[in-house]
């Protein structure tokens, strides 16, 4: 019997229904009672109640996509930094208020329950968080999409600070179960590894390659429903967990090798055990290559299975139905994997397979840093993926002979540069080159970055394929990064410009006309003040440090990297401290400098910088002479849920990378959207932020991209700046003393060394004076409350461009050519 389709309206719960559902789940799903339940049980019961709504919509979405046989985007990413999902899902289902009231009647506070949820930290930083914002926007805009990634048992390490130093502890986000994920045993895949390749005669008499795998690994999919804002589309994020496959261990087991079979099992499960914590550096480790292949192979098989269910072995529609986006080079091996499947398993000829493959893939580049451009040694590739190496050689040979040779006849230098294989003592596979050759589009993530990708990183490829290179400026979801994290400001905006802004962030432009309005300024700054007061408590709880909400909250939150220049912030704070010690009446508004940052465990200098920040904080925060004018706070364990508390409280947003090195940045967008003023270089998306807000509303400083290039070309000598600036010299010399590490002189000397003997590769000293001047400007602006309020309001109101919905629409228009699909 046909059941009548439920509309969104039919699905909507009222407060009493939701309350009843939560209590029912508390008893029947969690097995406890209202009297005994822990906050954690209440949180899980709430999630279970919400899931009833989610699953209904998920099923409707999947049925609709299947029936309409829509083209879909498959977003392959080694990282998805989802954070918490409870409040996000409630907001996107328009259930947040209802849930707050329902729990209120049960004597519970929704915000407290949300704090029970561990962050899902399956990513390192910006790249992983971007993937999370993008899948939110895809669902919100009703685009058929699947996110594919790895179900890491341990996400990014938990950071503890002991005596000022970073200690890494394992993250166990799902130790006690995660209510948002669903295991899908019916979609398990098996992935081959190692072994050798045999050439045999195929059915048609031609030669055929057969890969005899040395091992097989089982991939178990876990689905996280991704609820679009408005709750119409619920897509999935499918994360693969590795398990031992029955394939190999039975023989061993039967021979009495139970212990060996357990070792093989442990090895198989190691693949998805832990996220590599190196952000923007290439670890080059075998396990990492296996992780990449594992999730790509599972995903390609999953895509194939779904395609063949409808189209059988007719691949003529494949490229029309399937788009695959490679989030940086981490999933590059999906390209030779698709070729292998089409040629070896589906018996397509090479040219037909290549025509499909090339159309299906697109590649997003997220960095120009050479140490982040992945290269795998040929010998490792040959051992782990012998057939893929052959496929790569074939792709390369055809590319060099059919495209490079005709364009640059006899030019071996260009061939060597464009080849997928890097020759030398250790031959290497260059994943970036493979991506460009195997993709129909290549994009950078901000205007300036895309220009540099085209002109500096891949100029010859751009000459070969001028149409291939494009830009899609990054964005952030305004649902998480304004509506959910800053409810008071969201409420004010609802009153002033209406409630459409979470979907159409440009509507905030309507606020600009109130930027000079005294009453509005007061409302805006009162909200900022409330957010700062909330943060004051968090800081006290987490660090024991007392700070005043009267002060300017100046925030730098991002991974620790020399190119992001936390060291520039550090030496400037030291300079301020010196000025205050020299002159207790030094004229400045009280300032709190707040840092949040994890360093890669093997990145010694980055860890030393964290140590230096903490030692400086100890000294400054306890120095009565400076009358509380300066405070330094290092917030341990920076993560998405902490960002949601810091960003709404920011007065000043530190975006101080060396120009040309930060591909885009996305924290810059989030802070400006919440009314912070950017102190920043002309780098990445800062340029576009300043364009939108007006340069006069940002404190721009430092060398621009061209000036950085020409200073480097002239020969940069940091000593020139050291000797020319007595304050800078005094600050750097301070690192050699025991002023911040009593009794242990020289503990901070590595920082000075990197900036002088080390050559200061990121031009920290060159930008110091200009940075210091920009901070003086910030100080004078802040002391004029009306001026500050105006600038802060304009910043927030003009960030509409940085909605990740706009980014996704750009991907659709420039790359993916998808059609939105209405559900129900
Ligand atoms: N990014 Br590559 C990462 O977070 N991790 C990486 O491994 C690489 C890039 C960042 C960029 O540094 C940042 O500028 C950008 O906004 C972000 O990716 C998203 O595109």
PDB file of N, CA and C in Angstrom, residues 435-517:
ATOM      1  N   UNK A 435      47.706  15.161 -10.210  1.00  0.00           N
ATOM      2  CA  UNK A 435      46.399  15.807 -10.047  1.00  0.00           C
ATOM      3  C   UNK A 435      46.064  16.738 -11.201  1.00  0.00           C
ATOM      4  N   UNK A 436      47.039  17.561 -11.574  1.00  0.00           N
ATOM      5  CA  UNK A 436      46.772  18.541 -12.631  1.00  0.00           C
ATOM      6  C   UNK A 436      46.521  17.809 -13.957  1.00  0.00           C
ATOM      7  N   UNK A 437      47.345  16.800 -14.239  1.00  0.00           N
ATOM      8  CA  UNK A 437      47.209  16.069 -15.501  1.00  0.00           C
ATOM      9  C   UNK A 437      45.893  15.284 -15.537  1.00  0.00           C
ATOM     10  N   UNK A 438      45.487  14.757 -14.381  1.00  0.00           N
ATOM     11  CA  UNK A 438      44.309  13.893 -14.355  1.00  0.00           C
ATOM     12  C   UNK A 438      43.009  14.581 -14.013  1.00  0.00           C
ATOM     13  N   UNK A 439      43.004  15.909 -13.956  1.00  0.00           N
ATOM     14  CA  UNK A 439      41.779  16.627 -13.583  1.00  0.00           C
ATOM     15  C   UNK A 439      41.334  17.567 -14.693  1.00  0.00           C
ATOM     16  N   UNK A 440      40.033  17.814 -14.755  1.00  0.00           N
ATOM     17  CA  UNK A 440      39.565  18.769 -15.754  1.00  0.00           C
ATOM     18  C   UNK A 440      39.649  20.197 -15.238  1.00  0.00           C
ATOM     19  N   UNK A 441      39.609  20.374 -13.910  1.00  0.00           N
ATOM     20  CA  UNK A 441      39.752  21.722 -13.344  1.00  0.00           C
ATOM     21  C   UNK A 441      40.682  21.684 -12.143  1.00  0.00           C
ATOM     22  N   UNK A 442      41.416  22.770 -11.984  1.00  0.00           N
ATOM     23  CA  UNK A 442      42.306  22.935 -10.832  1.00  0.00           C
ATOM     24  C   UNK A 442      41.988  24.297 -10.234  1.00  0.00           C
ATOM     25  N   UNK A 443      41.678  24.328  -8.941  1.00  0.00           N
ATOM     26  CA  UNK A 443      41.398  25.636  -8.356  1.00  0.00           C
ATOM     27  C   UNK A 443      42.232  25.929  -7.128  1.00  0.00           C
ATOM     28  N   UNK A 444      42.515  27.212  -6.948  1.00  0.00           N
ATOM     29  CA  UNK A 444      43.073  27.718  -5.701  1.00  0.00           C
ATOM     30  C   UNK A 444      41.927  28.224  -4.845  1.00  0.00           C
ATOM     31  N   UNK A 445      42.231  28.708  -3.641  1.00  0.00           N
ATOM     32  CA  UNK A 445      41.178  28.964  -2.645  1.00  0.00           C
ATOM     33  C   UNK A 445      40.982  30.430  -2.273  1.00  0.00           C
ATOM     34  N   UNK A 446      41.711  31.329  -2.927  1.00  0.00           N
ATOM     35  CA  UNK A 446      41.469  32.774  -2.826  1.00  0.00           C
ATOM     36  C   UNK A 446      42.066  33.382  -4.094  1.00  0.00           C
ATOM     37  N   UNK A 447      41.634  34.576  -4.473  1.00  0.00           N
ATOM     38  CA  UNK A 447      42.082  35.175  -5.739  1.00  0.00           C
ATOM     39  C   UNK A 447      43.602  35.170  -5.871  1.00  0.00           C
ATOM     40  N   UNK A 448      44.274  35.704  -4.850  1.00  0.00           N
ATOM     41  CA  UNK A 448      45.734  35.827  -4.945  1.00  0.00           C
ATOM     42  C   UNK A 448      46.394  34.461  -5.018  1.00  0.00           C
ATOM     43  N   UNK A 449      45.855  33.528  -4.242  1.00  0.00           N
ATOM     44  CA  UNK A 449      46.422  32.174  -4.231  1.00  0.00           C
ATOM     45  C   UNK A 449      46.252  31.509  -5.600  1.00  0.00           C
ATOM     46  N   UNK A 450      45.086  31.625  -6.175  1.00  0.00           N
ATOM     47  CA  UNK A 450      44.846  31.008  -7.483  1.00  0.00           C
ATOM     48  C   UNK A 450      45.753  31.619  -8.548  1.00  0.00           C
ATOM     49  N   UNK A 451      46.002  32.913  -8.422  1.00  0.00           N
ATOM     50  CA  UNK A 451      46.918  33.578  -9.358  1.00  0.00           C
ATOM     51  C   UNK A 451      48.327  32.995  -9.204  1.00  0.00           C
ATOM     52  N   UNK A 452      48.745  32.769  -7.974  1.00  0.00           N
ATOM     53  CA  UNK A 452      50.086  32.220  -7.747  1.00  0.00           C
ATOM     54  C   UNK A 452      50.166  30.750  -8.168  1.00  0.00           C
ATOM     55  N   UNK A 453      49.075  30.006  -8.003  1.00  0.00           N
ATOM     56  CA  UNK A 453      49.037  28.609  -8.467  1.00  0.00           C
ATOM     57  C   UNK A 453      49.293  28.584  -9.975  1.00  0.00           C
ATOM     58  N   UNK A 454      48.632  29.508 -10.656  1.00  0.00           N
ATOM     59  CA  UNK A 454      48.716  29.568 -12.108  1.00  0.00           C
ATOM     60  C   UNK A 454      50.075  30.099 -12.576  1.00  0.00           C
ATOM     61  N   UNK A 455      50.553  31.152 -11.944  1.00  0.00           N
ATOM     62  CA  UNK A 455      51.745  31.830 -12.465  1.00  0.00           C
ATOM     63  C   UNK A 455      53.055  31.286 -11.917  1.00  0.00           C
ATOM     64  N   UNK A 456      53.046  30.819 -10.661  1.00  0.00           N
ATOM     65  CA  UNK A 456      54.315  30.397 -10.050  1.00  0.00           C
ATOM     66  C   UNK A 456      54.427  28.889  -9.868  1.00  0.00           C
ATOM     67  N   UNK A 457      53.319  28.232  -9.484  1.00  0.00           N
ATOM     68  CA  UNK A 457      53.403  26.802  -9.183  1.00  0.00           C
ATOM     69  C   UNK A 457      53.284  25.952 -10.447  1.00  0.00           C
ATOM     70  N   UNK A 458      52.288  26.234 -11.272  1.00  0.00           N
ATOM     71  CA  UNK A 458      52.016  25.397 -12.447  1.00  0.00           C
ATOM     72  C   UNK A 458      51.964  26.197 -13.752  1.00  0.00           C
ATOM     73  N   UNK A 459      52.954  27.084 -14.012  1.00  0.00           N
ATOM     74  CA  UNK A 459      52.821  27.963 -15.186  1.00  0.00           C
ATOM     75  C   UNK A 459      52.742  27.214 -16.515  1.00  0.00           C
ATOM     76  N   UNK A 460      53.539  26.136 -16.671  1.00  0.00           N
ATOM     77  CA  UNK A 460      53.537  25.428 -17.969  1.00  0.00           C
ATOM     78  C   UNK A 460      52.225  24.685 -18.175  1.00  0.00           C
ATOM     79  N   UNK A 461      51.707  24.116 -17.099  1.00  0.00           N
ATOM     80  CA  UNK A 461      50.408  23.451 -17.231  1.00  0.00           C
ATOM     81  C   UNK A 461      49.328  24.467 -17.621  1.00  0.00           C
ATOM     82  N   UNK A 462      49.446  25.672 -17.045  1.00  0.00           N
ATOM     83  CA  UNK A 462      48.474  26.722 -17.357  1.00  0.00           C
ATOM     84  C   UNK A 462      48.582  27.118 -18.842  1.00  0.00           C
ATOM     85  N   UNK A 463      49.788  27.036 -19.353  1.00  0.00           N
ATOM     86  CA  UNK A 463      49.971  27.344 -20.771  1.00  0.00           C
ATOM     87  C   UNK A 463      49.350  26.253 -21.658  1.00  0.00           C
ATOM     88  N   UNK A 464      49.539  25.006 -21.229  1.00  0.00           N
ATOM     89  CA  UNK A 464      48.952  23.879 -21.962  1.00  0.00           C
ATOM     90  C   UNK A 464      47.430  23.913 -21.918  1.00  0.00           C
ATOM     91  N   UNK A 465      46.903  24.211 -20.733  1.00  0.00           N
ATOM     92  CA  UNK A 465      45.447  24.164 -20.525  1.00  0.00           C
ATOM     93  C   UNK A 465      44.978  25.452 -19.840  1.00  0.00           C
ATOM     94  N   UNK A 466      44.880  26.547 -20.579  1.00  0.00           N
ATOM     95  CA  UNK A 466      44.505  27.817 -19.926  1.00  0.00           C
ATOM     96  C   UNK A 466      43.135  27.745 -19.247  1.00  0.00           C
ATOM     97  N   UNK A 467      42.264  26.905 -19.764  1.00  0.00           N
ATOM     98  CA  UNK A 467      40.895  26.824 -19.221  1.00  0.00           C
ATOM     99  C   UNK A 467      40.819  26.025 -17.918  1.00  0.00           C
ATOM    100  N   UNK A 468      41.885  25.305 -17.645  1.00  0.00           N
ATOM    101  CA  UNK A 468      41.821  24.382 -16.505  1.00  0.00           C
ATOM    102  C   UNK A 468      41.905  25.097 -15.162  1.00  0.00           C
ATOM    103  N   UNK A 469      42.691  26.168 -15.112  1.00  0.00           N
ATOM    104  CA  UNK A 469      42.973  26.827 -13.832  1.00  0.00           C
ATOM    105  C   UNK A 469      41.872  27.813 -13.467  1.00  0.00           C
ATOM    106  N   UNK A 470      41.388  27.725 -12.235  1.00  0.00           N
ATOM    107  CA  UNK A 470      40.381  28.707 -11.828  1.00  0.00           C
ATOM    108  C   UNK A 470      40.467  28.986 -10.336  1.00  0.00           C
ATOM    109  N   UNK A 471      39.629  29.891  -9.889  1.00  0.00           N
ATOM    110  CA  UNK A 471      39.610  30.251  -8.466  1.00  0.00           C
ATOM    111  C   UNK A 471      38.239  29.992  -7.871  1.00  0.00           C
ATOM    112  N   UNK A 472      38.232  29.484  -6.660  1.00  0.00           N
ATOM    113  CA  UNK A 472      37.020  29.520  -5.844  1.00  0.00           C
ATOM    114  C   UNK A 472      37.442  29.985  -4.451  1.00  0.00           C
ATOM    115  N   UNK A 473      37.082  31.187  -4.131  1.00  0.00           N
ATOM    116  CA  UNK A 473      37.443  31.707  -2.811  1.00  0.00           C
ATOM    117  C   UNK A 473      36.679  30.943  -1.728  1.00  0.00           C
ATOM    118  N   UNK A 474      37.394  30.575  -0.687  1.00  0.00           N
ATOM    119  CA  UNK A 474      36.812  29.833   0.439  1.00  0.00           C
ATOM    120  C   UNK A 474      35.662  30.580   1.099  1.00  0.00           C
ATOM    121  N   UNK A 475      34.924  29.862   1.929  1.00  0.00           N
ATOM    122  CA  UNK A 475      33.853  30.471   2.709  1.00  0.00           C
ATOM    123  C   UNK A 475      33.628  29.647   3.967  1.00  0.00           C
ATOM    124  N   UNK A 476      32.746  30.135   4.816  1.00  0.00           N
ATOM    125  CA  UNK A 476      32.436  29.448   6.079  1.00  0.00           C
ATOM    126  C   UNK A 476      30.922  29.408   6.240  1.00  0.00           C
ATOM    127  N   UNK A 477      30.411  28.408   6.937  1.00  0.00           N
ATOM    128  CA  UNK A 477      28.961  28.351   7.074  1.00  0.00           C
ATOM    129  C   UNK A 477      28.474  29.332   8.147  1.00  0.00           C
ATOM    130  N   UNK A 478      27.606  30.253   7.750  1.00  0.00           N
ATOM    131  CA  UNK A 478      27.112  31.249   8.715  1.00  0.00           C
ATOM    132  C   UNK A 478      26.187  30.629   9.759  1.00  0.00           C
ATOM    133  N   UNK A 479      25.750  29.375   9.518  1.00  0.00           N
ATOM    134  CA  UNK A 479      24.899  28.731  10.530  1.00  0.00           C
ATOM    135  C   UNK A 479      25.729  28.431  11.765  1.00  0.00           C
ATOM    136  N   UNK A 480      26.865  27.741  11.585  1.00  0.00           N
ATOM    137  CA  UNK A 480      27.703  27.457  12.753  1.00  0.00           C
ATOM    138  C   UNK A 480      28.415  28.711  13.250  1.00  0.00           C
ATOM    139  N   UNK A 481      28.928  29.522  12.303  1.00  0.00           N
ATOM    140  CA  UNK A 481      29.873  30.586  12.672  1.00  0.00           C
ATOM    141  C   UNK A 481      29.231  31.936  12.954  1.00  0.00           C
ATOM    142  N   UNK A 482      27.895  31.971  12.996  1.00  0.00           N
ATOM    143  CA  UNK A 482      27.224  33.181  13.501  1.00  0.00           C
ATOM    144  C   UNK A 482      25.933  32.776  14.225  1.00  0.00           C
ATOM    145  N   UNK A 483      25.036  32.143  13.517  1.00  0.00           N
ATOM    146  CA  UNK A 483      23.741  31.793  14.113  1.00  0.00           C
ATOM    147  C   UNK A 483      23.897  30.986  15.406  1.00  0.00           C
ATOM    148  N   UNK A 484      24.691  29.922  15.353  1.00  0.00           N
ATOM    149  CA  UNK A 484      24.802  29.044  16.521  1.00  0.00           C
ATOM    150  C   UNK A 484      25.796  29.560  17.551  1.00  0.00           C
ATOM    151  N   UNK A 485      26.919  30.121  17.106  1.00  0.00           N
ATOM    152  CA  UNK A 485      27.951  30.478  18.098  1.00  0.00           C
ATOM    153  C   UNK A 485      27.742  31.860  18.693  1.00  0.00           C
ATOM    154  N   UNK A 486      26.942  32.698  18.061  1.00  0.00           N
ATOM    155  CA  UNK A 486      26.749  34.067  18.558  1.00  0.00           C
ATOM    156  C   UNK A 486      25.250  34.403  18.563  1.00  0.00           C
ATOM    157  N   UNK A 487      24.483  33.720  19.428  1.00  0.00           N
ATOM    158  CA  UNK A 487      23.026  33.854  19.365  1.00  0.00           C
ATOM    159  C   UNK A 487      22.525  35.279  19.590  1.00  0.00           C
ATOM    160  N   UNK A 488      23.231  36.048  20.414  1.00  0.00           N
ATOM    161  CA  UNK A 488      22.748  37.419  20.648  1.00  0.00           C
ATOM    162  C   UNK A 488      22.883  38.283  19.400  1.00  0.00           C
ATOM    163  N   UNK A 489      24.028  38.180  18.738  1.00  0.00           N
ATOM    164  CA  UNK A 489      24.210  38.981  17.524  1.00  0.00           C
ATOM    165  C   UNK A 489      23.238  38.495  16.435  1.00  0.00           C
ATOM    166  N   UNK A 490      23.071  37.174  16.371  1.00  0.00           N
ATOM    167  CA  UNK A 490      22.119  36.622  15.399  1.00  0.00           C
ATOM    168  C   UNK A 490      20.724  37.198  15.652  1.00  0.00           C
ATOM    169  N   UNK A 491      20.345  37.293  16.924  1.00  0.00           N
ATOM    170  CA  UNK A 491      19.033  37.848  17.278  1.00  0.00           C
ATOM    171  C   UNK A 491      18.901  39.308  16.848  1.00  0.00           C
ATOM    172  N   UNK A 492      19.958  40.066  17.074  1.00  0.00           N
ATOM    173  CA  UNK A 492      19.937  41.477  16.667  1.00  0.00           C
ATOM    174  C   UNK A 492      19.773  41.585  15.142  1.00  0.00           C
ATOM    175  N   UNK A 493      20.509  40.758  14.415  1.00  0.00           N
ATOM    176  CA  UNK A 493      20.408  40.794  12.954  1.00  0.00           C
ATOM    177  C   UNK A 493      19.020  40.364  12.470  1.00  0.00           C
ATOM    178  N   UNK A 494      18.429  39.399  13.157  1.00  0.00           N
ATOM    179  CA  UNK A 494      17.060  39.003  12.797  1.00  0.00           C
ATOM    180  C   UNK A 494      16.120  40.213  12.871  1.00  0.00           C
ATOM    181  N   UNK A 495      16.303  41.007  13.915  1.00  0.00           N
ATOM    182  CA  UNK A 495      15.426  42.179  14.086  1.00  0.00           C
ATOM    183  C   UNK A 495      15.670  43.228  13.013  1.00  0.00           C
ATOM    184  N   UNK A 496      16.928  43.417  12.657  1.00  0.00           N
ATOM    185  CA  UNK A 496      17.267  44.559  11.797  1.00  0.00           C
ATOM    186  C   UNK A 496      17.116  44.237  10.304  1.00  0.00           C
ATOM    187  N   UNK A 497      17.544  43.040   9.885  1.00  0.00           N
ATOM    188  CA  UNK A 497      17.485  42.739   8.444  1.00  0.00           C
ATOM    189  C   UNK A 497      16.595  41.545   8.124  1.00  0.00           C
ATOM    190  N   UNK A 498      15.914  40.999   9.114  1.00  0.00           N
ATOM    191  CA  UNK A 498      15.058  39.839   8.870  1.00  0.00           C
ATOM    192  C   UNK A 498      15.830  38.539   9.031  1.00  0.00           C
ATOM    193  N   UNK A 499      15.094  37.443   8.842  1.00  0.00           N
ATOM    194  CA  UNK A 499      15.675  36.144   9.185  1.00  0.00           C
ATOM    195  C   UNK A 499      16.261  35.374   8.012  1.00  0.00           C
ATOM    196  N   UNK A 500      16.434  36.043   6.884  1.00  0.00           N
ATOM    197  CA  UNK A 500      16.953  35.306   5.714  1.00  0.00           C
ATOM    198  C   UNK A 500      18.480  35.220   5.685  1.00  0.00           C
ATOM    199  N   UNK A 501      19.140  36.024   6.516  1.00  0.00           N
ATOM    200  CA  UNK A 501      20.608  36.118   6.392  1.00  0.00           C
ATOM    201  C   UNK A 501      21.353  34.785   6.543  1.00  0.00           C
ATOM    202  N   UNK A 502      20.877  33.795   7.345  1.00  0.00           N
ATOM    203  CA  UNK A 502      21.676  32.558   7.403  1.00  0.00           C
ATOM    204  C   UNK A 502      21.786  31.850   6.052  1.00  0.00           C
ATOM    205  N   UNK A 503      20.872  32.125   5.150  1.00  0.00           N
ATOM    206  CA  UNK A 503      20.974  31.579   3.796  1.00  0.00           C
ATOM    207  C   UNK A 503      21.552  32.604   2.829  1.00  0.00           C
ATOM    208  N   UNK A 504      21.178  33.846   3.020  1.00  0.00           N
ATOM    209  CA  UNK A 504      21.654  34.906   2.124  1.00  0.00           C
ATOM    210  C   UNK A 504      22.429  35.914   2.955  1.00  0.00           C
ATOM    211  N   UNK A 505      23.677  35.595   3.153  1.00  0.00           N
ATOM    212  CA  UNK A 505      24.482  36.388   4.082  1.00  0.00           C
ATOM    213  C   UNK A 505      24.677  37.827   3.592  1.00  0.00           C
ATOM    214  N   UNK A 506      24.516  38.039   2.279  1.00  0.00           N
ATOM    215  CA  UNK A 506      24.607  39.405   1.742  1.00  0.00           C
ATOM    216  C   UNK A 506      23.582  40.345   2.373  1.00  0.00           C
ATOM    217  N   UNK A 507      22.494  39.758   2.876  1.00  0.00           N
ATOM    218  CA  UNK A 507      21.459  40.589   3.516  1.00  0.00           C
ATOM    219  C   UNK A 507      22.030  41.421   4.663  1.00  0.00           C
ATOM    220  N   UNK A 508      23.143  40.963   5.249  1.00  0.00           N
ATOM    221  CA  UNK A 508      23.732  41.724   6.360  1.00  0.00           C
ATOM    222  C   UNK A 508      24.182  43.117   5.920  1.00  0.00           C
ATOM    223  N   UNK A 509      24.369  43.303   4.615  1.00  0.00           N
ATOM    224  CA  UNK A 509      24.711  44.648   4.115  1.00  0.00           C
ATOM    225  C   UNK A 509      23.718  45.695   4.593  1.00  0.00           C
ATOM    226  N   UNK A 510      22.503  45.245   4.838  1.00  0.00           N
ATOM    227  CA  UNK A 510      21.476  46.149   5.350  1.00  0.00           C
ATOM    228  C   UNK A 510      21.820  46.755   6.704  1.00  0.00           C
ATOM    229  N   UNK A 511      22.797  46.183   7.360  1.00  0.00           N
ATOM    230  CA  UNK A 511      23.211  46.691   8.673  1.00  0.00           C
ATOM    231  C   UNK A 511      24.151  47.893   8.536  1.00  0.00           C
ATOM    232  N   UNK A 512      24.814  47.990   7.369  1.00  0.00           N
ATOM    233  CA  UNK A 512      25.824  49.045   7.199  1.00  0.00           C
ATOM    234  C   UNK A 512      25.249  50.426   7.515  1.00  0.00           C
ATOM    235  N   UNK A 513      23.975  50.621   7.136  1.00  0.00           N
ATOM    236  CA  UNK A 513      23.423  51.969   7.334  1.00  0.00           C
ATOM    237  C   UNK A 513      23.229  52.324   8.815  1.00  0.00           C
ATOM    238  N   UNK A 514      23.359  51.332   9.680  1.00  0.00           N
ATOM    239  CA  UNK A 514      23.279  51.624  11.123  1.00  0.00           C
ATOM    240  C   UNK A 514      24.657  51.753  11.773  1.00  0.00           C
ATOM    241  N   UNK A 515      25.693  51.665  10.959  1.00  0.00           N
ATOM    242  CA  UNK A 515      27.048  51.661  11.530  1.00  0.00           C
ATOM    243  C   UNK A 515      27.352  52.928  12.321  1.00  0.00           C
ATOM    244  N   UNK A 516      26.698  54.039  11.940  1.00  0.00           N
ATOM    245  CA  UNK A 516      26.916  55.311  12.642  1.00  0.00           C
ATOM    246  C   UNK A 516      25.859  55.588  13.696  1.00  0.00           C
ATOM    247  N   UNK A 517      24.864  54.722  13.771  1.00  0.00           N
ATOM    248  CA  UNK A 517      23.718  54.939  14.655  1.00  0.00           C
ATOM    249  C   UNK A 517      24.128  54.631  16.103  1.00  0.00           C
TER     250      UNK A 517
END
